[in-house]
Every structure is written in C-alpha cells, then in structure tokens.
Amino acid sequence: MRRHDRIAAAQLRRAIDRLGLLQIDSVNVLVRAHYLPLFSRLGAYDRTLLDVVMAARPKRFFEYWGHEASLLPIDCQPLLRWRMARALRGEGIWKPLEPFAGEKRAEADAMLDRIRAEGPLAASDVAGSRAAKGMWVWSDAKHALEWLFWAGLIAATHRRGSFERVYDLPERVLPRAVLDLGTPGGVDARRALLARSAEALGVATADDLRDYYRIPAADVRLPIRQLVDEGTLVPVQVRGWRQQAYLHRDARAGRRIEGAALLSPFDPLVWHRPRTERLFGFRYRLEIYTPAHKREHGYYVLPFLLDGMLVARVDLKADRKAGVLIVQRAHVEPEAPHCTVERLVDELLRMAAWLELPNLAVAPTAAIDPLLATFAPTPGR
C-alpha cells in the first residue's frame, strides 16, 4: 500500500474517481467520514484540500444519493437520473418524504419557487414549523427540501461548517455540459453503475455490485447479464464463496497487498458487511445506534488492515479541545500476526498527526496490554 509524502488536489480527484464515490456521514466523533478513505489510501493530506476540491467550480464532484449520501464524480449525474425520476413519483425514498410527491406537492413547489427567487437556502434558513427535539425529527420545510433534492429538482451547493446542506437550482450548481447530456434509459444507467462498482471492487457477487450504488435487487439481473455478454464482467468461482462471483475484465488477480491502514466504518472496502466477512473472515457491525452497554467493540470502530488482512479494530475518539486521539477500546483478531500491535500504534500515531492531535492516549477499557504499556491511560477513564 503506497503512501505519498506530498498529496496534491489531482491525487485526491483521481482517488475519488477510482473509488467511484465517497460516503458522507454526519458523525464527527473522529473526523467526517468522507475524509478517511483518502487518508487510508494516500496517507496524510491537507483536509482543506478536499474541501477545495468539493467546492471548486465548475464542479467535478457533486452530492447525491449514491451509497447513502455520497460525493460522486460529476459524470455520474446522468446515471442517477432514474433514481431522481423514481423519487419524483414518490418511489424508493424515505417514507416521510413520499407525500411531497403527491398531496404535499404544492408545499414542495412553493419551496422550489422560493429558492428560484431568493437563491441558495438551507433548512435552517427556511421559516416554518420547527422540528421537535431529536436527531431524526425534521420540520416540514426540511422534508420538502430533502424530497426536492432526492428528486433532482434542487442540488447541494456545499455544506456549512455545521454540516448542513445548502441547496440551489441544479442549473446554478452543476455544469451546463452535464445537465445537457441525454438521460440514459434505466437499464443502461444501472449497467454503467454496476460496471463502475465492478471496477472498484475487482471481484464481487451480484449483491456486492448492486450494494455499491444501492441499486434495488430487482434491477440488476438484466444489466449484469449484459455486462457478461459484452465481456466487462467475467463469471468466476471464488473458493469459499457460495454465490456466483464476477471479475472485472481489468482486475489483476493474485497481487499481494502490503501495508497498514485504519479504515472508516464507511469505507468502500468494508461498508458491505457480508462481503467483509467473505473476504476477510471478519465480522464487523456498526454499533453507533446500539445502547452503550450492549456494544461489543465500541461506538466508532475502525478496522485495521495489515498486509491484506483485517487483524484488529479500535474505537477512536478525537478530543480536539485537549488535543488527544483517544483509543477507547481495542481488539486484536485471534490469527493476527505478532507485529499487529506495533504496526497499529504506528498507524494511530500517523492518524493523530494527520488530525493535528499532539497526543495519543489509551483508555483502560482498551483491553490490549501492549497498548497500555506504550501510552499512559487517559486520566479519569
């Protein structure tokens, strides 16, 4: 796994293009999720550089629903218009948004007219009913904006420091050259997305391929068959896999990957948990929404990749005020090599430096004696 000393914007752009998308998530206990996959692959880079890449005009990347909320290459926009068209009909979206495709359409249209007249708006800018307290309780205005966004009637210009999306008309956000491109048929668009999935994954099952861009299971059989017929996908059998697998024609098999990296819970390498188990024999679950006393491994747990194997996992927290990266819990896999803890410490130090946290501390609950021996426990923990 090659790390770079000086990372420029062009390298970030190429990495996003290779991955096909970066998932965006609001949890900020360590660092926003979209920053981490690039650090895992390229090494320490200036995070403000990614902010510049995201905000640059004309836009080379845009935000939409790819694999959940995602940052996507701009040439992906026509390939997702079938999803926008379904959302416009109230299909394939979060249930509370469905009424805006029907009985509440006038409310959404009024919001669209306001954006057209006033310019970019965020939910907090919009007067109207206030949301009740709670993470997932939204105001009607927020619901209307989200439906308009899902339906492609508005686009995200950027996110504020609070991580709130700001919306405007697509023609004021996205390049005209992209908006003027013809809209491919649904099957053609999904075939192109599945090909991108296959290129990013190398070898994958149909379920792996469809999960990458969250394509419904009913919509993948025909485009996968077409990709096989044209030679983009080669059906193969993978030892230990019960499912039919497909190899992308450009994938190179048999390479040994060396190096170490901490992976975000939302990294494309591990976000589809069944694939993670098949590839690495590593059972991994996101426990953010699990009550604390029921968590097995912790709140924000990063798998540790070492020489092509997932050998450990660490629950991390950034205490920005104190300047400390805290290892709250840690677990090493039974078959991990003897050098695992030493290599893990190296990566933790590298991550702390990247996040501009001068200190690394280990909580007593980390449960790995060598880590405790290396760093003083966090006070009061």
mmCIF file of C-alpha atoms in Angstrom:
data_model
loop_
_atom_site.group_PDB
_atom_site.id
_atom_site.type_symbol
_atom_site.label_atom_id
_atom_site.label_comp_id
_atom_site.label_asym_id
_atom_site.label_seq_id
_atom_site.Cartn_x
_atom_site.Cartn_y
_atom_site.Cartn_z
ATOM 1 C CA MET A 1 0.000 0.000 0.000
ATOM 2 C CA ARG A 2 1.789 3.074 -1.243
ATOM 3 C CA ARG A 3 1.756 6.261 0.829
ATOM 4 C CA HIS A 4 2.640 9.668 -0.560
ATOM 5 C CA ASP A 5 4.639 12.455 1.067
ATOM 6 C CA ARG A 6 3.084 15.364 -0.799
ATOM 7 C CA ILE A 7 -0.506 14.959 -1.838
ATOM 8 C CA ALA A 8 -1.976 17.389 -4.339
ATOM 9 C CA ALA A 9 -5.561 18.016 -5.380
ATOM 10 C CA ALA A 10 -5.063 15.969 -8.546
ATOM 11 C CA GLN A 11 -4.269 12.863 -6.462
ATOM 12 C CA LEU A 12 -7.414 13.350 -4.400
ATOM 13 C CA ARG A 13 -9.506 13.685 -7.547
ATOM 14 C CA ARG A 14 -8.006 10.545 -9.076
ATOM 15 C CA ALA A 15 -8.600 8.577 -5.893
ATOM 16 C CA ILE A 16 -12.264 9.593 -5.749
ATOM 17 C CA ASP A 17 -12.667 8.708 -9.413
ATOM 18 C CA ARG A 18 -11.166 5.260 -8.776
ATOM 19 C CA LEU A 19 -13.421 4.639 -5.790
ATOM 20 C CA GLY A 20 -16.460 5.929 -7.654
ATOM 21 C CA LEU A 21 -17.768 7.849 -4.621
ATOM 22 C CA LEU A 22 -17.116 8.846 -1.024
ATOM 23 C CA GLN A 23 -19.851 8.212 1.504
ATOM 24 C CA ILE A 24 -20.799 11.222 3.617
ATOM 25 C CA ASP A 25 -21.930 10.826 7.213
ATOM 26 C CA SER A 26 -22.742 13.299 9.961
ATOM 27 C CA VAL A 27 -20.919 11.501 12.807
ATOM 28 C CA ASN A 28 -17.898 13.553 13.794
ATOM 29 C CA VAL A 29 -16.545 11.772 16.862
ATOM 30 C CA LEU A 30 -13.253 11.241 14.988
ATOM 31 C CA VAL A 31 -13.402 13.085 11.666
ATOM 32 C CA ARG A 32 -16.098 13.308 8.989
ATOM 33 C CA ALA A 33 -16.371 10.011 7.150
ATOM 34 C CA HIS A 34 -15.552 11.284 3.645
ATOM 35 C CA TYR A 35 -12.054 12.373 4.681
ATOM 36 C CA LEU A 36 -10.938 8.950 5.914
ATOM 37 C CA PRO A 37 -10.848 6.723 2.791
ATOM 38 C CA LEU A 38 -8.375 9.086 1.141
ATOM 39 C CA PHE A 39 -6.152 9.097 4.226
ATOM 40 C CA SER A 40 -6.269 5.280 4.331
ATOM 41 C CA ARG A 41 -5.098 5.043 0.725
ATOM 42 C CA LEU A 42 -2.859 8.060 0.201
ATOM 43 C CA GLY A 43 -1.615 8.985 3.646
ATOM 44 C CA ALA A 44 -1.689 12.304 5.491
ATOM 45 C CA TYR A 45 -3.089 15.066 3.299
ATOM 46 C CA ASP A 46 -4.375 18.541 3.986
ATOM 47 C CA ARG A 47 -8.085 18.095 4.658
ATOM 48 C CA THR A 48 -8.811 21.627 3.494
ATOM 49 C CA LEU A 49 -7.579 20.482 0.099
ATOM 50 C CA LEU A 50 -10.523 18.086 -0.152
ATOM 51 C CA ASP A 51 -12.842 20.924 0.868
ATOM 52 C CA VAL A 52 -11.432 22.934 -2.032
ATOM 53 C CA VAL A 53 -11.879 20.001 -4.432
ATOM 54 C CA MET A 54 -15.504 19.614 -3.327
ATOM 55 C CA ALA A 55 -16.305 23.315 -3.680
ATOM 56 C CA ALA A 56 -14.362 24.020 -6.891
ATOM 57 C CA ARG A 57 -16.281 25.422 -9.863
ATOM 58 C CA PRO A 58 -17.117 24.140 -12.329
ATOM 59 C CA LYS A 59 -17.985 21.190 -10.152
ATOM 60 C CA ARG A 60 -16.129 17.951 -10.781
ATOM 61 C CA PHE A 61 -17.948 16.240 -7.918
ATOM 62 C CA PHE A 62 -21.485 16.560 -6.630
ATOM 63 C CA GLU A 63 -23.504 15.302 -3.700
ATOM 64 C CA TYR A 64 -26.399 12.912 -4.139
ATOM 65 C CA TRP A 65 -27.665 9.512 -3.020
ATOM 66 C CA GLY A 66 -25.072 7.005 -4.241
ATOM 67 C CA HIS A 67 -24.181 4.635 -1.456
ATOM 68 C CA GLU A 68 -26.281 6.608 1.025
ATOM 69 C CA ALA A 69 -25.392 10.319 0.919
ATOM 70 C CA SER A 70 -22.272 10.469 -1.224
ATOM 71 C CA LEU A 71 -19.799 12.672 -3.022
ATOM 72 C CA LEU A 72 -19.744 11.462 -6.635
ATOM 73 C CA PRO A 73 -17.836 12.269 -9.836
ATOM 74 C CA ILE A 74 -19.912 14.694 -11.883
ATOM 75 C CA ASP A 75 -20.168 12.304 -14.852
ATOM 76 C CA CYS A 76 -22.247 10.060 -12.587
ATOM 77 C CA GLN A 77 -25.112 12.562 -12.516
ATOM 78 C CA PRO A 78 -26.900 11.354 -15.686
ATOM 79 C CA LEU A 79 -26.554 7.760 -14.435
ATOM 80 C CA LEU A 80 -28.586 8.582 -11.345
ATOM 81 C CA ARG A 81 -31.460 10.389 -13.020
ATOM 82 C CA TRP A 82 -33.539 7.192 -12.921
ATOM 83 C CA ARG A 83 -33.340 7.446 -9.113
ATOM 84 C CA MET A 84 -34.398 11.085 -9.300
ATOM 85 C CA ALA A 85 -37.318 10.152 -11.558
ATOM 86 C CA ARG A 86 -38.475 7.494 -9.111
ATOM 87 C CA ALA A 87 -38.223 9.954 -6.230
ATOM 88 C CA LEU A 88 -40.293 12.421 -8.248
ATOM 89 C CA ARG A 89 -43.019 9.743 -8.267
ATOM 90 C CA GLY A 90 -42.559 9.100 -4.565
ATOM 91 C CA GLU A 91 -40.757 5.784 -5.081
ATOM 92 C CA GLY A 92 -37.578 4.468 -3.443
ATOM 93 C CA ILE A 93 -37.340 7.257 -0.887
ATOM 94 C CA TRP A 94 -37.666 7.662 2.851
ATOM 95 C CA LYS A 95 -41.353 7.183 3.685
ATOM 96 C CA PRO A 96 -41.951 10.589 5.365
ATOM 97 C CA LEU A 97 -40.910 12.242 2.082
ATOM 98 C CA GLU A 98 -43.443 10.388 -0.079
ATOM 99 C CA PRO A 99 -46.338 12.857 0.489
ATOM 100 C CA PHE A 100 -44.360 15.600 -1.257
ATOM 101 C CA ALA A 101 -44.691 13.659 -4.499
ATOM 102 C CA GLY A 102 -48.486 13.743 -4.040
ATOM 103 C CA GLU A 103 -50.737 15.540 -1.602
ATOM 104 C CA LYS A 104 -47.992 17.869 -0.361
ATOM 105 C CA ARG A 105 -46.541 18.643 -3.760
ATOM 106 C CA ALA A 106 -47.760 22.257 -3.581
ATOM 107 C CA GLU A 107 -45.621 22.791 -0.460
ATOM 108 C CA ALA A 108 -42.557 21.457 -2.252
ATOM 109 C CA ASP A 109 -43.267 23.597 -5.299
ATOM 110 C CA ALA A 110 -43.562 26.674 -3.077
ATOM 111 C CA MET A 111 -40.165 25.862 -1.574
ATOM 112 C CA LEU A 112 -38.708 25.433 -5.072
ATOM 113 C CA ASP A 113 -40.134 28.821 -6.093
ATOM 114 C CA ARG A 114 -38.551 30.418 -3.042
ATOM 115 C CA ILE A 115 -35.127 29.030 -3.922
ATOM 116 C CA ARG A 116 -35.590 30.154 -7.510
ATOM 117 C CA ALA A 117 -36.334 33.688 -6.335
ATOM 118 C CA GLU A 118 -34.017 34.032 -3.324
ATOM 119 C CA GLY A 119 -31.071 31.812 -4.205
ATOM 120 C CA PRO A 120 -29.339 29.160 -2.080
ATOM 121 C CA LEU A 121 -31.132 28.078 1.094
ATOM 122 C CA ALA A 122 -30.580 25.602 3.905
ATOM 123 C CA ALA A 123 -33.256 24.136 6.137
ATOM 124 C CA SER A 124 -32.301 26.487 8.961
ATOM 125 C CA ASP A 125 -32.906 29.468 6.642
ATOM 126 C CA VAL A 126 -36.484 28.498 5.935
ATOM 127 C CA ALA A 127 -39.246 29.892 8.086
ATOM 128 C CA GLY A 128 -41.957 27.444 9.064
ATOM 129 C CA SER A 129 -42.783 24.816 11.612
ATOM 130 C CA ARG A 130 -39.948 23.990 13.950
ATOM 131 C CA ALA A 131 -38.829 20.406 14.329
ATOM 132 C CA ALA A 132 -39.275 18.697 17.667
ATOM 133 C CA LYS A 133 -36.139 17.722 19.501
ATOM 134 C CA GLY A 134 -34.490 14.562 18.253
ATOM 135 C CA MET A 135 -31.935 13.539 15.672
ATOM 136 C CA TRP A 136 -34.382 12.238 13.084
ATOM 137 C CA VAL A 137 -37.314 14.579 13.686
ATOM 138 C CA TRP A 138 -37.447 17.125 10.878
ATOM 139 C CA SER A 139 -39.635 20.109 10.100
ATOM 140 C CA ASP A 140 -41.958 20.069 7.091
ATOM 141 C CA ALA A 141 -39.603 22.533 5.408
ATOM 142 C CA LYS A 142 -36.680 20.151 5.823
ATOM 143 C CA HIS A 143 -38.769 17.278 4.465
ATOM 144 C CA ALA A 144 -39.741 19.357 1.426
ATOM 145 C CA LEU A 145 -36.125 20.288 0.755
ATOM 146 C CA GLU A 146 -34.978 16.677 1.078
ATOM 147 C CA TRP A 147 -37.645 15.474 -1.348
ATOM 148 C CA LEU A 148 -36.711 18.178 -3.867
ATOM 149 C CA PHE A 149 -33.063 17.143 -3.509
ATOM 150 C CA TRP A 150 -33.837 13.437 -3.910
ATOM 151 C CA ALA A 151 -35.983 14.205 -6.976
ATOM 152 C CA GLY A 152 -33.168 16.213 -8.570
ATOM 153 C CA LEU A 153 -35.176 19.442 -8.603
ATOM 154 C CA ILE A 154 -32.523 21.110 -6.434
ATOM 155 C CA ALA A 155 -28.853 20.323 -5.879
ATOM 156 C CA ALA A 156 -26.446 20.733 -2.977
ATOM 157 C CA THR A 157 -24.118 23.682 -3.472
ATOM 158 C CA HIS A 158 -21.997 22.921 -0.386
ATOM 159 C CA ARG A 159 -22.234 22.142 3.321
ATOM 160 C CA ARG A 160 -21.813 24.696 6.036
ATOM 161 C CA GLY A 161 -19.450 24.287 8.956
ATOM 162 C CA SER A 162 -22.367 22.791 10.878
ATOM 163 C CA PHE A 163 -22.526 20.127 8.143
ATOM 164 C CA GLU A 164 -25.888 21.452 6.973
ATOM 165 C CA ARG A 165 -26.588 21.161 3.252
ATOM 166 C CA VAL A 166 -27.224 24.322 1.237
ATOM 167 C CA TYR A 167 -29.470 23.912 -1.815
ATOM 168 C CA ASP A 168 -29.947 25.748 -5.090
ATOM 169 C CA LEU A 169 -31.328 25.066 -8.547
ATOM 170 C CA PRO A 170 -29.333 22.436 -10.488
ATOM 171 C CA GLU A 171 -28.608 24.881 -13.303
ATOM 172 C CA ARG A 172 -26.921 27.198 -10.780
ATOM 173 C CA VAL A 173 -24.843 24.390 -9.249
ATOM 174 C CA LEU A 174 -23.987 21.745 -11.842
ATOM 175 C CA PRO A 175 -22.081 22.290 -15.104
ATOM 176 C CA ARG A 176 -24.319 23.042 -18.059
ATOM 177 C CA ALA A 177 -22.417 20.481 -20.127
ATOM 178 C CA VAL A 178 -23.524 17.748 -17.725
ATOM 179 C CA LEU A 179 -27.121 18.912 -17.463
ATOM 180 C CA ASP A 180 -27.356 18.983 -21.268
ATOM 181 C CA LEU A 181 -26.310 15.340 -21.586
ATOM 182 C CA GLY A 182 -29.059 12.979 -22.607
ATOM 183 C CA THR A 183 -30.680 10.860 -19.916
ATOM 184 C CA PRO A 184 -29.839 7.184 -20.413
ATOM 185 C CA GLY A 185 -32.533 4.548 -20.038
ATOM 186 C CA GLY A 186 -32.812 2.958 -16.626
ATOM 187 C CA VAL A 187 -31.227 -0.341 -17.637
ATOM 188 C CA ASP A 188 -28.362 1.423 -19.436
ATOM 189 C CA ALA A 189 -27.706 3.691 -16.455
ATOM 190 C CA ARG A 190 -27.720 0.835 -13.983
ATOM 191 C CA ARG A 191 -25.433 -1.197 -16.245
ATOM 192 C CA ALA A 192 -22.936 1.677 -16.223
ATOM 193 C CA LEU A 193 -23.157 1.981 -12.434
ATOM 194 C CA LEU A 194 -22.657 -1.761 -11.974
ATOM 195 C CA ALA A 195 -19.610 -1.599 -14.241
ATOM 196 C CA ARG A 196 -18.184 1.139 -12.013
ATOM 197 C CA SER A 197 -18.915 -0.997 -8.966
ATOM 198 C CA ALA A 198 -17.097 -3.942 -10.530
ATOM 199 C CA GLU A 199 -14.093 -1.810 -11.454
ATOM 200 C CA ALA A 200 -13.844 -0.529 -7.878
ATOM 201 C CA LEU A 201 -14.327 -3.935 -6.241
ATOM 202 C CA GLY A 202 -12.364 -6.156 -8.641
ATOM 203 C CA VAL A 203 -14.246 -9.357 -7.826
ATOM 204 C CA ALA A 204 -17.750 -9.333 -6.394
ATOM 205 C CA THR A 205 -21.107 -11.057 -6.223
ATOM 206 C CA ALA A 206 -24.242 -9.536 -7.729
ATOM 207 C CA ASP A 207 -25.262 -8.408 -4.242
ATOM 208 C CA ASP A 208 -21.881 -6.724 -3.724
ATOM 209 C CA LEU A 209 -22.165 -4.949 -7.058
ATOM 210 C CA ARG A 210 -25.663 -3.635 -6.504
ATOM 211 C CA ASP A 211 -24.904 -2.506 -2.945
ATOM 212 C CA TYR A 212 -22.154 -0.153 -4.113
ATOM 213 C CA TYR A 213 -24.688 2.310 -5.562
ATOM 214 C CA ARG A 214 -27.659 0.834 -3.674
ATOM 215 C CA ILE A 215 -29.411 -0.467 -6.776
ATOM 216 C CA PRO A 216 -32.553 -2.495 -5.972
ATOM 217 C CA ALA A 217 -32.087 -6.252 -6.328
ATOM 218 C CA ALA A 218 -34.881 -6.481 -8.894
ATOM 219 C CA ASP A 219 -32.983 -4.114 -11.209
ATOM 220 C CA VAL A 220 -29.607 -5.859 -11.546
ATOM 221 C CA ARG A 221 -30.192 -9.217 -13.252
ATOM 222 C CA LEU A 222 -30.529 -7.868 -16.814
ATOM 223 C CA PRO A 223 -27.669 -5.312 -16.696
ATOM 224 C CA ILE A 224 -25.317 -7.875 -15.127
ATOM 225 C CA ARG A 225 -26.140 -10.339 -17.903
ATOM 226 C CA GLN A 226 -25.437 -7.607 -20.448
ATOM 227 C CA LEU A 227 -22.091 -6.828 -18.794
ATOM 228 C CA VAL A 228 -21.186 -10.510 -19.010
ATOM 229 C CA ASP A 229 -22.234 -10.678 -22.667
ATOM 230 C CA GLU A 230 -20.087 -7.675 -23.569
ATOM 231 C CA GLY A 231 -17.094 -9.039 -21.634
ATOM 232 C CA THR A 232 -16.910 -6.367 -18.932
ATOM 233 C CA LEU A 233 -17.690 -8.969 -16.288
ATOM 234 C CA VAL A 234 -16.246 -12.485 -16.281
ATOM 235 C CA PRO A 235 -18.153 -15.079 -14.207
ATOM 236 C CA VAL A 236 -15.774 -16.827 -11.807
ATOM 237 C CA GLN A 237 -15.911 -19.089 -8.786
ATOM 238 C CA VAL A 238 -14.199 -17.895 -5.608
ATOM 239 C CA ARG A 239 -13.129 -20.566 -3.164
ATOM 240 C CA GLY A 240 -15.279 -20.411 -0.043
ATOM 241 C CA TRP A 241 -17.993 -18.286 -1.664
ATOM 242 C CA ARG A 242 -21.351 -19.919 -2.241
ATOM 243 C CA GLN A 243 -22.554 -17.159 -4.560
ATOM 244 C CA GLN A 244 -21.655 -16.652 -8.204
ATOM 245 C CA ALA A 245 -18.848 -14.106 -8.453
ATOM 246 C CA TYR A 246 -17.858 -11.731 -11.254
ATOM 247 C CA LEU A 247 -14.371 -10.491 -12.089
ATOM 248 C CA HIS A 248 -13.962 -7.127 -13.803
ATOM 249 C CA ARG A 249 -12.041 -7.604 -17.034
ATOM 250 C CA ASP A 250 -9.347 -5.106 -15.943
ATOM 251 C CA ALA A 251 -8.861 -6.568 -12.460
ATOM 252 C CA ARG A 252 -5.474 -8.080 -11.741
ATOM 253 C CA ALA A 253 -5.683 -11.206 -9.633
ATOM 254 C CA GLY A 254 -3.044 -12.649 -7.342
ATOM 255 C CA ARG A 255 -1.355 -9.473 -6.117
ATOM 256 C CA ARG A 256 -0.207 -9.426 -2.518
ATOM 257 C CA ILE A 257 -1.066 -6.142 -0.841
ATOM 258 C CA GLU A 258 1.366 -4.971 1.799
ATOM 259 C CA GLY A 259 0.966 -2.072 4.159
ATOM 260 C CA ALA A 260 -1.234 -0.890 7.001
ATOM 261 C CA ALA A 261 -4.296 1.334 7.180
ATOM 262 C CA LEU A 262 -7.107 2.211 9.543
ATOM 263 C CA LEU A 263 -10.447 2.090 7.726
ATOM 264 C CA SER A 264 -13.534 4.188 8.243
ATOM 265 C CA PRO A 265 -16.744 2.291 9.054
ATOM 266 C CA PHE A 266 -17.979 3.841 5.787
ATOM 267 C CA ASP A 267 -15.002 2.790 3.650
ATOM 268 C CA PRO A 268 -15.980 1.018 0.406
ATOM 269 C CA LEU A 269 -13.721 -1.883 1.356
ATOM 270 C CA VAL A 270 -15.840 -2.754 4.392
ATOM 271 C CA TRP A 271 -19.195 -0.994 4.107
ATOM 272 C CA HIS A 272 -20.983 -4.103 2.761
ATOM 273 C CA ARG A 273 -20.630 -6.326 5.807
ATOM 274 C CA PRO A 274 -21.384 -9.694 4.098
ATOM 275 C CA ARG A 275 -18.545 -9.055 1.638
ATOM 276 C CA THR A 276 -16.220 -8.111 4.501
ATOM 277 C CA GLU A 277 -16.924 -11.471 6.152
ATOM 278 C CA ARG A 278 -16.400 -13.402 2.906
ATOM 279 C CA LEU A 279 -13.152 -11.631 2.044
ATOM 280 C CA PHE A 280 -11.529 -11.368 5.450
ATOM 281 C CA GLY A 281 -13.409 -13.690 7.823
ATOM 282 C CA PHE A 282 -14.025 -10.515 9.843
ATOM 283 C CA ARG A 283 -17.460 -9.949 11.350
ATOM 284 C CA TYR A 284 -17.992 -6.213 11.536
ATOM 285 C CA ARG A 285 -21.040 -4.260 12.647
ATOM 286 C CA LEU A 286 -21.641 -0.560 13.166
ATOM 287 C CA GLU A 287 -22.687 -0.092 16.791
ATOM 288 C CA ILE A 288 -23.316 3.660 16.845
ATOM 289 C CA TYR A 289 -27.033 3.125 17.415
ATOM 290 C CA THR A 290 -26.561 0.207 19.803
ATOM 291 C CA PRO A 291 -27.037 1.086 23.500
ATOM 292 C CA ALA A 292 -23.625 1.551 25.114
ATOM 293 C CA HIS A 293 -23.978 -1.395 27.476
ATOM 294 C CA LYS A 294 -24.727 -3.716 24.560
ATOM 295 C CA ARG A 295 -21.807 -2.720 22.319
ATOM 296 C CA GLU A 296 -19.317 -5.466 21.637
ATOM 297 C CA HIS A 297 -16.467 -3.371 20.251
ATOM 298 C CA GLY A 298 -17.363 0.285 20.748
ATOM 299 C CA TYR A 299 -19.031 3.368 19.279
ATOM 300 C CA TYR A 300 -16.908 4.417 16.283
ATOM 301 C CA VAL A 301 -14.815 1.395 15.439
ATOM 302 C CA LEU A 302 -12.205 1.358 12.681
ATOM 303 C CA PRO A 303 -10.948 -1.968 11.304
ATOM 304 C CA PHE A 304 -7.176 -2.238 10.979
ATOM 305 C CA LEU A 305 -5.925 -3.568 7.643
ATOM 306 C CA LEU A 306 -2.446 -5.104 7.712
ATOM 307 C CA ASP A 307 -0.851 -6.775 4.685
ATOM 308 C CA GLY A 308 -4.185 -7.660 3.148
ATOM 309 C CA MET A 309 -5.872 -8.927 6.333
ATOM 310 C CA LEU A 310 -8.184 -7.283 8.844
ATOM 311 C CA VAL A 311 -6.330 -8.030 12.065
ATOM 312 C CA ALA A 312 -7.702 -5.645 14.701
ATOM 313 C CA ARG A 313 -10.250 -2.938 15.405
ATOM 314 C CA VAL A 314 -10.125 0.235 17.504
ATOM 315 C CA ASP A 315 -12.825 2.503 18.896
ATOM 316 C CA LEU A 316 -11.445 6.015 18.426
ATOM 317 C CA LYS A 317 -12.422 9.461 19.580
ATOM 318 C CA ALA A 318 -10.820 12.822 18.859
ATOM 319 C CA ASP A 319 -10.737 15.130 21.877
ATOM 320 C CA ARG A 320 -9.999 18.267 19.893
ATOM 321 C CA LYS A 321 -10.071 20.619 22.864
ATOM 322 C CA ALA A 322 -7.412 18.602 24.703
ATOM 323 C CA GLY A 323 -5.526 17.695 21.515
ATOM 324 C CA VAL A 324 -5.766 13.955 22.135
ATOM 325 C CA LEU A 325 -6.638 10.963 19.992
ATOM 326 C CA ILE A 326 -8.219 8.514 22.419
ATOM 327 C CA VAL A 327 -8.251 4.752 21.941
ATOM 328 C CA GLN A 328 -11.387 3.897 23.871
ATOM 329 C CA ARG A 329 -11.392 0.183 23.106
ATOM 330 C CA ALA A 330 -9.257 -2.138 21.004
ATOM 331 C CA HIS A 331 -9.450 -5.761 19.924
ATOM 332 C CA VAL A 332 -6.938 -7.933 18.078
ATOM 333 C CA GLU A 333 -8.140 -10.850 15.962
ATOM 334 C CA PRO A 334 -7.089 -14.369 17.064
ATOM 335 C CA GLU A 335 -4.979 -15.034 13.933
ATOM 336 C CA ALA A 336 -3.323 -11.611 13.858
ATOM 337 C CA PRO A 337 0.483 -11.607 13.375
ATOM 338 C CA HIS A 338 2.746 -10.824 16.324
ATOM 339 C CA CYS A 339 3.620 -7.401 14.931
ATOM 340 C CA THR A 340 -0.016 -6.247 14.919
ATOM 341 C CA VAL A 341 0.040 -4.011 17.991
ATOM 342 C CA GLU A 342 3.319 -2.387 16.979
ATOM 343 C CA ARG A 343 2.017 -1.641 13.483
ATOM 344 C CA LEU A 344 -1.298 -0.464 14.917
ATOM 345 C CA VAL A 345 0.481 2.030 17.175
ATOM 346 C CA ASP A 346 2.356 3.380 14.150
ATOM 347 C CA GLU A 347 -0.934 3.962 12.329
ATOM 348 C CA LEU A 348 -2.553 5.550 15.365
ATOM 349 C CA LEU A 349 0.345 7.976 15.668
ATOM 350 C CA ARG A 350 0.123 8.737 11.953
ATOM 351 C CA MET A 351 -3.605 9.409 12.250
ATOM 352 C CA ALA A 352 -3.149 11.600 15.332
ATOM 353 C CA ALA A 353 -0.589 13.708 13.470
ATOM 354 C CA TRP A 354 -2.898 13.997 10.456
ATOM 355 C CA LEU A 355 -5.760 15.151 12.688
ATOM 356 C CA GLU A 356 -3.404 17.645 14.385
ATOM 357 C CA LEU A 357 -3.804 15.953 17.747
ATOM 358 C CA PRO A 358 -0.414 16.105 19.515
ATOM 359 C CA ASN A 359 -1.161 13.287 21.935
ATOM 360 C CA LEU A 360 -2.349 9.690 21.819
ATOM 361 C CA ALA A 361 -3.989 8.223 24.908
ATOM 362 C CA VAL A 362 -5.349 4.772 25.699
ATOM 363 C CA ALA A 363 -8.323 4.184 27.958
ATOM 364 C CA PRO A 364 -8.066 1.319 30.454
ATOM 365 C CA THR A 365 -11.013 -0.267 28.642
ATOM 366 C CA ALA A 366 -8.879 -0.659 25.520
ATOM 367 C CA ALA A 367 -8.108 -4.196 26.736
ATOM 368 C CA ILE A 368 -4.754 -4.619 24.990
ATOM 369 C CA ASP A 369 -1.891 -4.623 27.476
ATOM 370 C CA PRO A 370 0.838 -3.647 24.972
ATOM 371 C CA LEU A 371 -1.129 -0.504 24.092
ATOM 372 C CA LEU A 372 -1.459 0.410 27.750
ATOM 373 C CA ALA A 373 2.247 -0.179 28.230
ATOM 374 C CA THR A 374 3.071 2.095 25.315
ATOM 375 C CA PHE A 375 0.885 5.041 26.289
ATOM 376 C CA ALA A 376 -0.312 6.312 29.623
ATOM 377 C CA PRO A 377 -4.024 5.662 30.244
ATOM 378 C CA THR A 378 -6.354 8.584 29.782
ATOM 379 C CA PRO A 379 -6.922 10.371 33.094
ATOM 380 C CA GLY A 380 -10.204 9.649 34.813
ATOM 381 C CA ARG A 381 -11.079 6.843 32.413
#
